[in-house]
CSV table of C-alpha atoms and ligand atoms in Angstrom, one decimal:
chain,number,residue,atom,x,y,z
A,1,MET,CA,77.2,107.7,125.1
A,2,ASP,CA,79.7,110.8,124.7
A,3,LYS,CA,79.0,113.7,122.1
A,4,PHE,CA,81.2,116.4,120.9
A,5,VAL,CA,79.9,120.2,120.5
A,6,ILE,CA,81.9,121.8,117.9
A,7,ARG,CA,81.3,125.9,117.1
A,8,GLY,CA,83.0,126.5,113.8
A,9,GLY,CA,84.6,129.3,112.4
A,10,ASP,CA,88.2,129.2,114.0
A,11,PRO,CA,91.4,128.9,112.3
A,12,LEU,CA,94.0,126.3,113.8
A,13,LEU,CA,97.0,128.0,114.9
A,14,GLY,CA,100.2,126.7,116.6
A,15,THR,CA,101.6,123.4,117.1
A,16,VAL,CA,99.7,120.0,117.3
A,17,ARG,CA,101.7,116.9,118.3
A,18,VAL,CA,101.0,113.5,116.5
A,19,SER,CA,100.6,110.3,118.3
A,20,GLY,CA,101.8,106.7,117.8
A,21,ALA,CA,100.1,104.8,114.7
A,22,LYS,CA,97.2,102.9,116.0
A,23,ASN,CA,97.6,100.6,112.9
A,24,ALA,CA,101.2,100.0,113.7
A,25,ALA,CA,100.8,99.5,117.6
A,26,LEU,CA,98.1,96.6,117.2
A,27,PRO,CA,100.2,94.2,115.2
A,28,CYS,CA,103.1,94.8,117.2
A,29,MET,CA,101.2,94.2,120.4
A,30,ALA,CA,100.1,90.7,118.8
A,31,ALA,CA,103.8,90.1,118.0
A,32,ALA,CA,104.4,90.0,121.7
A,33,LEU,CA,102.5,86.5,121.8
A,34,LEU,CA,105.6,85.0,119.7
A,35,THR,CA,107.8,85.2,122.8
A,36,ASP,CA,107.9,84.2,126.3
A,37,GLU,CA,110.1,87.3,127.2
A,38,PRO,CA,108.9,91.0,127.7
A,39,VAL,CA,108.2,93.0,124.9
A,40,ILE,CA,108.3,96.9,125.3
A,41,LEU,CA,106.7,99.2,123.1
A,42,GLU,CA,106.9,103.1,123.2
A,43,ASN,CA,105.1,106.0,121.6
A,44,ILE,CA,101.8,103.6,121.9
A,45,PRO,CA,98.7,106.0,121.3
A,46,GLN,CA,96.0,106.2,124.2
A,47,VAL,CA,93.1,105.2,122.4
A,48,ARG,CA,90.3,102.6,123.0
A,49,ASP,CA,91.6,99.8,120.1
A,50,ILE,CA,94.9,99.6,122.2
A,51,GLN,CA,92.7,99.0,125.6
A,52,THR,CA,90.8,96.4,123.4
A,53,THR,CA,93.7,94.6,122.5
A,54,ARG,CA,95.3,94.7,126.0
A,55,ASN,CA,92.0,93.2,127.5
A,56,LEU,CA,92.4,90.3,124.3
A,57,LEU,CA,96.1,89.4,125.6
A,58,ALA,CA,95.2,89.4,129.1
A,59,ALA,CA,92.1,87.1,128.4
A,60,MET,CA,94.5,84.8,127.0
A,61,GLY,CA,97.0,84.6,130.3
A,62,ALA,CA,99.4,87.4,129.0
A,63,ASP,CA,100.6,90.2,131.4
A,64,VAL,CA,100.0,93.5,129.7
A,65,GLU,CA,100.9,96.8,131.6
A,66,LEU,CA,99.7,100.0,130.0
A,67,GLY,CA,102.0,102.6,131.1
A,68,TYR,CA,100.2,105.5,133.1
A,69,GLY,CA,101.4,109.3,133.8
A,70,ARG,CA,104.9,110.1,132.3
A,71,ALA,CA,104.8,106.4,130.8
A,72,GLN,CA,101.4,106.6,129.6
A,73,HIS,CA,102.6,105.6,125.9
A,74,ARG,CA,104.6,102.8,126.9
A,75,THR,CA,103.3,99.3,127.1
A,76,THR,CA,105.0,96.2,128.5
A,77,LEU,CA,103.7,93.0,127.2
A,78,HIS,CA,104.6,89.7,128.7
A,79,CYS,CA,103.2,86.6,127.3
A,80,LYS,CA,105.2,84.1,129.5
A,81,THR,CA,102.2,81.4,129.3
A,82,LEU,CA,99.2,81.6,127.4
A,83,ALA,CA,96.6,79.2,129.2
A,84,ALA,CA,93.8,80.3,126.6
A,85,PRO,CA,94.8,80.9,123.0
A,86,GLU,CA,91.7,82.3,122.0
A,87,ALA,CA,90.1,85.6,120.8
A,88,SER,CA,86.2,85.7,122.0
A,89,TYR,CA,83.4,87.1,120.0
A,90,GLU,CA,82.6,89.7,122.4
A,91,LEU,CA,86.0,91.0,122.2
A,92,VAL,CA,86.7,90.6,118.0
A,93,LYS,CA,83.2,92.0,117.4
A,94,THR,CA,84.4,95.4,118.8
A,95,MET,CA,87.9,95.1,116.8
A,96,ARG,CA,87.9,93.1,113.8
A,97,ALA,CA,92.0,93.7,114.0
A,98,SER,CA,91.7,90.9,116.8
A,99,THR,CA,92.2,88.7,114.0
A,100,LEU,CA,96.2,89.4,113.9
A,101,VAL,CA,96.4,87.2,116.9
A,102,LEU,CA,95.6,84.2,114.9
A,103,GLY,CA,99.0,83.6,113.2
A,104,PRO,CA,101.2,84.4,116.2
A,105,LEU,CA,98.9,82.0,118.5
A,106,VAL,CA,99.1,79.2,116.0
A,107,ALA,CA,102.6,79.7,115.7
A,108,ARG,CA,103.8,80.2,119.2
A,109,CYS,CA,101.1,77.7,120.9
A,110,GLY,CA,100.4,75.4,117.9
A,111,ARG,CA,96.5,76.1,118.3
A,112,ALA,CA,94.1,78.9,118.0
A,113,ARG,CA,90.6,79.6,118.3
A,114,VAL,CA,89.3,83.1,117.1
A,115,SER,CA,86.0,84.4,116.2
A,116,LEU,CA,85.4,85.4,113.1
A,117,PRO,CA,85.0,88.9,113.0
A,118,GLY,CA,82.1,89.4,111.0
A,119,GLY,CA,81.6,92.7,108.7
A,120,CYS,CA,81.7,96.2,109.9
A,121,ALA,CA,80.2,99.6,108.6
A,122,ILE,CA,82.6,100.0,105.9
A,123,GLY,CA,82.3,96.3,104.5
A,124,ALA,CA,82.1,92.6,104.6
A,125,ARG,CA,85.8,92.7,106.2
A,126,PRO,CA,86.5,88.8,105.1
A,127,ILE,CA,89.6,86.9,106.5
A,128,ASP,CA,89.8,84.4,103.7
A,129,LEU,CA,93.2,85.3,103.0
A,130,HIS,CA,94.7,85.1,106.4
A,131,ILE,CA,93.2,81.4,106.5
A,132,LYS,CA,94.2,80.5,103.1
A,133,GLY,CA,97.8,81.6,104.1
A,134,LEU,CA,97.8,79.7,107.5
A,135,GLU,CA,96.8,76.6,105.5
A,136,GLN,CA,99.6,77.0,103.0
A,137,LEU,CA,101.8,77.1,106.0
A,138,GLY,CA,100.6,73.9,107.2
A,139,ALA,CA,97.9,74.7,109.5
A,140,LYS,CA,94.7,72.7,109.9
A,141,ILE,CA,91.5,75.3,109.9
A,142,THR,CA,88.2,74.2,110.7
A,143,GLN,CA,85.1,76.8,111.4
A,144,ASP,CA,82.2,76.0,113.4
A,145,HIS,CA,79.9,78.4,115.6
A,146,GLY,CA,81.3,81.6,114.1
A,147,TYR,CA,84.8,80.6,115.3
A,148,ILE,CA,88.0,79.5,113.5
A,149,GLU,CA,89.9,76.8,114.9
A,150,ALA,CA,93.6,76.6,113.8
A,151,ALA,CA,96.0,73.9,114.8
A,152,ALA,CA,99.7,73.0,113.7
A,153,ASP,CA,102.6,71.1,115.3
A,154,ARG,CA,105.0,73.4,113.7
A,155,LEU,CA,104.1,75.6,110.9
A,156,LYS,CA,106.1,74.9,107.6
A,157,GLY,CA,107.8,77.8,105.1
A,158,ALA,CA,106.1,78.0,102.0
A,159,GLU,CA,105.6,80.4,99.0
A,160,ILE,CA,102.5,82.4,99.5
A,161,VAL,CA,101.0,84.7,96.8
A,162,PHE,CA,98.1,87.1,98.3
A,163,ASP,CA,95.1,87.1,95.8
A,164,LYS,CA,94.4,90.7,96.8
A,165,ILE,CA,96.8,93.2,98.9
A,166,THR,CA,95.8,93.1,102.5
A,167,VAL,CA,97.4,94.8,105.4
A,168,THR,CA,96.4,92.5,108.2
A,169,GLY,CA,96.8,89.7,106.1
A,170,THR,CA,100.4,90.3,105.3
A,171,GLU,CA,101.1,91.2,109.0
A,172,ASP,CA,99.4,88.0,110.3
A,173,LEU,CA,101.1,85.7,107.8
A,174,LEU,CA,104.4,87.6,108.4
A,175,MET,CA,104.1,87.0,112.2
A,176,ALA,CA,103.2,83.2,111.6
A,177,ALA,CA,106.2,82.7,109.4
A,178,THR,CA,108.8,84.0,111.7
A,179,LEU,CA,108.7,80.7,113.9
A,180,ALA,CA,107.7,78.6,110.7
A,181,GLU,CA,110.4,75.9,109.7
A,182,GLY,CA,112.4,76.8,106.8
A,183,GLU,CA,111.9,79.8,104.6
A,184,THR,CA,108.4,81.5,103.6
A,185,ILE,CA,108.1,84.0,100.5
A,186,LEU,CA,105.4,86.0,100.8
A,187,GLN,CA,104.2,88.0,97.5
A,188,ASN,CA,101.7,90.7,96.5
A,189,CYS,CA,102.2,92.0,99.9
A,190,ALA,CA,100.9,95.2,101.6
A,191,ARG,CA,103.6,97.9,101.7
A,192,GLU,CA,102.2,100.3,104.3
A,193,PRO,CA,104.7,101.8,106.7
A,194,GLU,CA,103.0,99.9,109.6
A,195,VAL,CA,103.9,96.4,107.9
A,196,ALA,CA,107.7,97.6,107.7
A,197,ASP,CA,107.4,98.9,111.5
A,198,LEU,CA,105.9,95.4,112.5
A,199,ALA,CA,109.0,93.7,110.6
A,200,ASP,CA,111.3,96.2,112.4
A,201,LEU,CA,110.0,94.9,115.6
A,202,LEU,CA,110.1,91.2,114.7
A,203,ASN,CA,113.7,91.4,113.7
A,204,LYS,CA,114.5,93.3,116.8
A,205,MET,CA,113.1,90.0,118.2
A,206,GLY,CA,115.4,88.0,116.5
A,207,ALA,CA,113.6,87.2,113.3
A,208,HIS,CA,115.2,87.2,110.1
A,209,ILE,CA,112.8,89.2,107.6
A,210,HIS,CA,114.0,91.0,104.4
A,211,GLY,CA,111.9,92.9,102.1
A,212,ALA,CA,109.4,94.4,104.4
A,213,GLY,CA,107.6,97.5,102.7
A,214,THR,CA,107.9,95.9,99.3
A,215,PRO,CA,105.7,93.6,97.6
A,216,THR,CA,107.9,90.6,98.3
A,217,ILE,CA,108.7,89.3,101.6
A,218,ARG,CA,111.5,86.9,102.6
A,219,VAL,CA,111.2,85.1,106.2
A,220,LYS,CA,114.0,82.6,107.5
A,221,GLY,CA,112.0,80.8,110.3
A,222,VAL,CA,113.6,80.5,113.7
A,223,SER,CA,112.8,78.2,116.6
A,224,GLN,CA,112.2,81.1,119.0
A,225,LEU,CA,112.0,84.8,119.5
A,226,LYS,CA,113.2,86.9,122.3
A,227,GLY,CA,111.9,90.1,124.1
A,228,ALA,CA,112.8,93.4,122.5
A,229,LYS,CA,112.2,97.3,123.1
A,230,HIS,CA,110.5,99.1,120.0
A,231,ARG,CA,109.5,102.6,119.3
A,232,ILE,CA,106.2,102.8,117.4
A,233,ILE,CA,106.0,104.9,114.2
A,234,PRO,CA,104.1,108.2,114.0
A,235,ASP,CA,100.4,108.0,112.9
A,236,ARG,CA,100.3,108.9,109.2
A,237,ILE,CA,96.6,109.0,109.1
A,238,GLU,CA,96.2,111.2,112.5
A,239,ALA,CA,98.8,113.4,110.8
A,240,GLY,CA,97.0,113.6,107.5
A,241,THR,CA,93.7,114.6,109.4
A,242,PHE,CA,95.3,117.5,111.3
A,243,ILE,CA,96.7,118.8,108.0
A,244,ILE,CA,93.4,118.9,106.2
A,245,ALA,CA,91.7,120.5,109.3
A,246,ALA,CA,94.3,123.2,109.1
A,247,ALA,CA,93.7,123.7,105.4
A,248,MET,CA,89.9,124.0,105.8
A,249,THR,CA,90.0,126.5,108.6
A,250,GLY,CA,92.7,128.5,107.0
A,251,GLY,CA,95.0,128.3,109.6
A,252,ASP,CA,98.5,128.0,109.8
A,253,LEU,CA,99.4,124.8,112.1
A,254,ASN,CA,102.8,123.0,112.8
A,255,VAL,CA,101.7,119.2,112.5
A,256,ALA,CA,105.0,117.7,114.5
A,257,GLY,CA,106.2,114.6,115.4
A,258,CYS,CA,104.9,113.0,112.2
A,259,ASP,CA,106.9,111.4,109.5
A,260,PRO,CA,106.2,113.5,105.8
A,261,SER,CA,107.7,110.5,103.9
A,262,HIS,CA,104.5,108.4,104.8
A,263,LEU,CA,102.2,111.3,103.4
A,264,GLY,CA,103.4,111.1,99.9
A,265,ALA,CA,100.3,110.7,98.2
A,266,LEU,CA,98.3,112.9,100.3
A,267,LEU,CA,100.4,115.9,100.4
A,268,SER,CA,100.7,115.8,96.6
A,269,LYS,CA,96.9,115.7,96.2
A,270,LEU,CA,96.9,118.5,98.6
A,271,HIS,CA,99.0,120.8,96.6
A,272,GLU,CA,96.9,119.9,93.8
A,273,VAL,CA,94.1,121.5,95.4
A,274,GLY,CA,95.8,124.5,96.6
A,275,VAL,CA,96.8,123.7,99.9
A,276,LYS,CA,100.4,125.2,101.0
A,277,THR,CA,102.8,123.0,102.9
A,278,LYS,CA,106.4,122.9,104.2
A,279,SER,CA,107.8,119.7,105.1
A,280,SER,CA,110.9,119.1,107.7
A,281,ALA,CA,112.2,115.7,108.7
A,282,ASP,CA,109.3,115.4,111.4
A,283,SER,CA,106.7,118.0,110.6
A,284,VAL,CA,104.5,119.5,108.2
A,285,ARG,CA,103.7,123.2,108.3
A,286,VAL,CA,100.1,123.9,106.9
A,287,MET,CA,99.4,127.2,105.6
A,288,GLY,CA,95.6,127.1,104.5
A,289,ASP,CA,95.1,130.7,103.3
A,290,ASN,CA,94.3,129.9,99.6
A,291,PRO,CA,91.1,129.0,98.0
A,292,PHE,CA,90.8,125.5,97.2
A,293,THR,CA,90.1,124.1,93.6
A,294,ALA,CA,88.2,120.5,92.9
A,295,SER,CA,90.3,117.5,92.5
A,296,ASP,CA,89.9,113.8,92.0
A,297,ILE,CA,91.0,110.9,94.1
A,298,THR,CA,91.1,107.2,93.8
A,299,THR,CA,91.9,105.3,97.1
A,300,GLU,CA,94.7,102.9,96.6
A,301,GLU,CA,96.9,100.5,98.6
A,302,TYR,CA,100.0,102.3,99.8
A,303,PRO,CA,101.8,104.1,98.4
A,304,GLY,CA,98.4,105.2,96.9
A,305,PHE,CA,96.1,107.9,98.4
A,306,PRO,CA,95.1,106.1,101.5
A,307,THR,CA,91.3,104.9,101.9
A,308,ASP,CA,92.0,106.0,105.6
A,309,MET,CA,92.0,109.5,104.3
A,310,GLN,CA,89.1,109.3,101.7
A,311,ALA,CA,86.6,110.6,104.2
A,312,GLN,CA,88.7,113.4,105.5
A,313,PHE,CA,89.2,114.5,102.0
A,314,MET,CA,85.6,114.4,101.0
A,315,ALA,CA,85.1,117.2,103.6
A,316,LEU,CA,87.9,119.4,102.2
A,317,ALA,CA,86.3,118.6,98.9
A,318,THR,CA,82.9,120.3,99.9
A,319,GLN,CA,85.0,123.5,100.5
A,320,ALA,CA,86.9,123.2,96.8
A,321,GLU,CA,85.7,125.2,93.8
A,322,GLY,CA,84.1,122.8,91.2
A,323,THR,CA,83.4,118.8,91.1
A,324,SER,CA,85.4,116.3,92.6
A,325,ILE,CA,85.1,112.6,91.8
A,326,ILE,CA,86.0,110.5,94.8
A,327,THR,CA,86.5,106.5,94.1
A,328,GLU,CA,86.6,104.3,96.6
A,329,ASN,CA,88.5,101.0,95.6
A,330,ILE,CA,89.3,99.4,98.8
A,331,PHE,CA,86.0,99.0,100.9
A,332,GLU,CA,82.6,98.7,99.6
A,333,ASN,CA,80.6,100.9,101.9
A,334,ARG,CA,83.0,103.7,103.0
A,335,PHE,CA,80.6,106.8,102.2
A,336,MET,CA,78.8,106.7,105.2
A,337,HIS,CA,79.8,110.3,106.2
A,338,ALA,CA,78.4,111.4,102.9
A,339,GLN,CA,74.9,111.7,103.9
A,340,GLU,CA,76.0,113.4,107.1
A,341,LEU,CA,77.6,116.1,105.3
A,342,VAL,CA,74.8,116.5,102.9
A,343,ARG,CA,72.9,117.4,106.1
A,344,MET,CA,75.1,120.3,107.0
A,345,GLY,CA,74.7,121.8,103.5
A,346,ALA,CA,77.3,119.8,101.4
A,347,ASN,CA,76.3,118.5,97.6
A,348,ILE,CA,77.3,115.0,97.4
A,349,LYS,CA,75.8,112.1,94.9
A,350,ILE,CA,76.8,108.9,95.5
A,351,GLU,CA,77.0,106.5,92.4
A,352,GLY,CA,78.3,103.1,93.5
A,353,ARG,CA,82.0,103.2,94.3
A,354,ARG,CA,82.0,106.9,93.2
A,355,ALA,CA,80.9,110.0,95.3
A,356,VAL,CA,80.5,113.3,93.0
A,357,VAL,CA,81.2,116.3,95.5
A,358,ARG,CA,80.2,119.7,94.0
A,359,GLY,CA,81.6,122.5,95.8
A,360,LYS,CA,82.1,125.1,97.1
A,361,THR,CA,79.0,124.8,99.6
A,362,PRO,CA,79.1,126.8,102.9
A,363,LEU,CA,78.4,124.3,105.5
A,364,SER,CA,75.7,125.0,108.5
A,365,ALA,CA,75.7,123.3,111.9
A,366,ALA,CA,73.9,120.0,112.7
A,367,ALA,CA,73.0,117.5,114.9
A,368,VAL,CA,75.0,114.2,113.0
A,369,LEU,CA,75.9,110.8,113.8
A,370,ALA,CA,79.4,109.1,113.7
A,371,SER,CA,79.3,105.7,112.1
A,372,ASP,CA,83.0,104.7,111.9
A,373,LEU,CA,86.3,105.9,112.7
A,374,ARG,CA,87.3,107.8,109.7
A,375,ALA,CA,83.7,109.0,108.8
A,376,SER,CA,83.7,110.7,112.4
A,377,ALA,CA,87.0,112.4,111.6
A,378,SER,CA,85.3,113.8,108.5
A,379,LEU,CA,82.4,115.1,110.5
A,380,VAL,CA,84.9,116.8,113.1
A,381,LEU,CA,86.5,118.5,110.0
A,382,ALA,CA,83.2,119.7,108.6
A,383,ALA,CA,81.9,121.0,112.2
A,384,LEU,CA,85.3,123.0,112.2
A,385,VAL,CA,84.3,125.1,109.4
A,386,ALA,CA,80.5,124.8,109.8
A,387,ASP,CA,78.4,128.1,110.9
A,388,GLY,CA,77.3,127.6,114.4
A,389,GLU,CA,77.3,124.6,116.8
A,390,THR,CA,77.3,121.1,115.5
A,391,ILE,CA,76.7,118.3,117.8
A,392,ILE,CA,78.4,114.7,116.8
A,393,ASP,CA,77.1,111.9,118.6
A,394,ARG,CA,78.6,108.2,119.2
A,395,VAL,CA,82.2,109.7,119.3
A,396,TYR,CA,83.2,106.3,120.8
A,397,HIS,CA,84.0,105.7,117.1
A,398,ILE,CA,86.5,108.5,116.8
A,399,ASP,CA,87.9,107.5,120.4
A,400,ARG,CA,89.2,104.1,118.8
A,401,GLY,CA,91.8,105.9,116.6
A,402,TYR,CA,92.4,109.4,117.9
A,403,GLU,CA,93.8,110.2,121.1
A,404,HIS,CA,92.4,113.3,123.0
A,405,ILE,CA,91.3,114.7,119.8
A,406,GLU,CA,89.2,117.4,121.5
A,407,GLU,CA,91.9,118.5,123.7
A,408,LYS,CA,94.8,118.6,120.6
A,409,LEU,CA,92.0,120.8,118.8
A,410,ARG,CA,91.3,123.1,121.4
A,411,GLY,CA,95.2,123.2,122.1
A,412,VAL,CA,95.4,125.0,118.7
A,413,GLY,CA,92.3,127.1,118.6
A,414,ALA,CA,89.3,125.2,117.8
A,415,GLN,CA,86.0,125.5,120.0
A,416,ILE,CA,85.3,121.6,120.7
A,417,ARG,CA,84.2,120.0,124.0
A,418,ARG,CA,83.0,116.7,125.1
A,419,ILE,CA,79.6,116.1,126.7
A,420,GLY,CA,78.1,113.1,128.2
A,421,GLU,CA,79.7,110.2,130.3
A,422,MET,CA,83.1,109.2,129.4
A,423,PHE,CA,82.5,106.0,131.3
A,424,PRO,CA,78.8,105.3,132.3
A,425,LYS,CA,77.9,105.9,135.9
A,426,LYS,CA,78.2,102.7,138.2
A,427,ALA,CA,74.8,101.7,139.2
A,428,ALA,CA,73.8,102.9,142.1
A,429,ALA,CA,74.4,100.4,145.2
A,430,PRO,CA,71.5,98.9,146.1
A,431,ALA,CA,70.0,100.3,149.5
A,432,ARG,CA,71.1,98.3,152.7
A,433,ALA,CA,68.4,96.2,153.8
B,1,LIG,C1,94.1,97.9,107.5
B,1,LIG,O1,92.6,97.0,107.6
B,1,LIG,C2,93.5,98.7,108.4
B,1,LIG,N1,93.5,98.1,109.8
B,1,LIG,C3,92.5,99.7,108.0
B,1,LIG,O2,92.4,100.7,109.0
B,1,LIG,C4,92.6,100.1,106.5
B,1,LIG,O3,91.6,101.1,106.1
B,1,LIG,C5,92.9,98.9,105.6
B,1,LIG,O4,94.3,98.0,106.1
B,1,LIG,C6,93.4,99.3,104.2
B,1,LIG,O5,94.5,100.3,104.4
B,1,LIG,C7,94.7,98.0,110.6
B,1,LIG,O6,95.5,97.9,110.0
B,1,LIG,C8,94.1,97.5,112.1
B,1,LIG,P1,92.9,95.0,104.1
B,1,LIG,P2,92.4,95.4,107.1
B,1,LIG,O7,92.8,93.6,104.7
B,1,LIG,O8,93.8,94.8,107.0
B,1,LIG,C9,89.9,92.7,101.4
B,1,LIG,C10,91.2,102.3,110.2
B,1,LIG,O9,90.7,103.3,109.8
B,1,LIG,N2,90.3,91.7,102.1
B,1,LIG,O10,94.1,95.6,103.5
B,1,LIG,O11,91.4,95.0,107.5
B,1,LIG,C11,88.9,93.6,102.2
B,1,LIG,O12,87.6,93.3,102.1
B,1,LIG,C12,91.1,100.8,109.6
B,1,LIG,O13,92.4,102.8,110.8
B,1,LIG,C13,89.9,90.1,101.7
B,1,LIG,O14,89.1,90.2,100.6
B,1,LIG,O15,92.3,95.9,105.3
B,1,LIG,C14,89.2,94.8,101.5
B,1,LIG,O16,88.5,95.1,100.5
B,1,LIG,C15,89.8,100.8,108.8
B,1,LIG,N3,90.1,89.0,102.2
B,1,LIG,C16,90.8,94.6,101.0
B,1,LIG,O17,90.9,93.3,101.0
B,1,LIG,C17,90.9,89.1,103.4
B,1,LIG,O18,91.5,87.9,103.8
B,1,LIG,C18,91.7,95.3,101.8
B,1,LIG,O19,91.7,95.0,103.3
B,1,LIG,C19,91.7,90.4,103.6
B,1,LIG,C20,91.1,91.5,103.2
């Protein structure tokens, strides 16, 4: 199991380039299931969840080629025939976003068998709203042995109001609606940029979608979709993570290839705390030479403060003068990083959905454990300013959503290295008789 060793104290200086958004790439890969023609996606991040999705689609019979070398951020997905419209527990348990294949499979093949995702470190993560929406589109859904079985000759357009705002729920139903008969109106939709990026691809494939990125999305169903080529938007959470890293280390960093218009809530909060930034059309320059003052955050659906930046903000809050109240409104158990930060010297008290962070506290290196993707990022940020050498175990969590993060950080002056086996050694071949 790989570990990171990070020696704190160096300011991040220079330019770091942001990769494509994992949370846009995943639904866009699932969208390829909706057509028997090739779909080409560019700016795909080289992260574990993309590999998992490739394996998932390949197991169904899709031909998914992940580019290498210069074309390494490009994938061609050709779902010509889908012999097995299924998503197994073995794959779904490693990545709950696998449920994004449910809507496309029912729409394309008329049936799907997808494992229920089960919970994860940050919460129960139910998919009841995905199921309810598909039933409203006419799918017959049963559940047994931990699997969802869905069937429909042809989905029929409907008016669907989400009880709660759900990102992948919106994406799943949006994809299903593109091939449904008649018009579908989705209300109380997620407004994340990744939803709009998916709709952009689907419209290139011949779908008729209006309103993506707003609470109400209208879809006029078509009988089939065609192949398309699409470039994935930049990863706003990776960009936000590097922006906070630059601020905490007192650096001067240009975060390039991002879209500042996706970072509104984060940037305005960071300005309140005292972080200086300057944005251009596709980059954010961070000058971290200011002392920080405490500020409160409450995570909300987009365009509010993103839950995926809560752990990273908590690391910053430990370095701010005063008391910051962090309220996590989206997931029920997303403070796993807090106790690890406390072991590094932070002063954090958890009270239900609130974390009370009292700063500024000097952080000292420790052996810590990553528990989920964004918690791991928070520990990396703390280690970059901690006194001494921090060892972070189970960094496979961070590999799920950050492309070569240690190389990117080393490239701008951080002292970070990966130890352990990237890939477990093959068992020694049995001695020949
Ligand atoms: C997406 O997860 C993201 N993942 C998450 O990013 C992100 O944290 C989350 O949206 C919130 O922004 C991907 O896009 C692949 P939700 P998703 O459905 O869609 C409840 C990361 O770190 N809910 O918007 O699974 C749910 O329990 C990951 O990159 C239901 O009750 O999140 C939660 O409380 C972590 N029933 C709330 O809604 C449902 O059917 C929002 O969840 C669906 C969701």
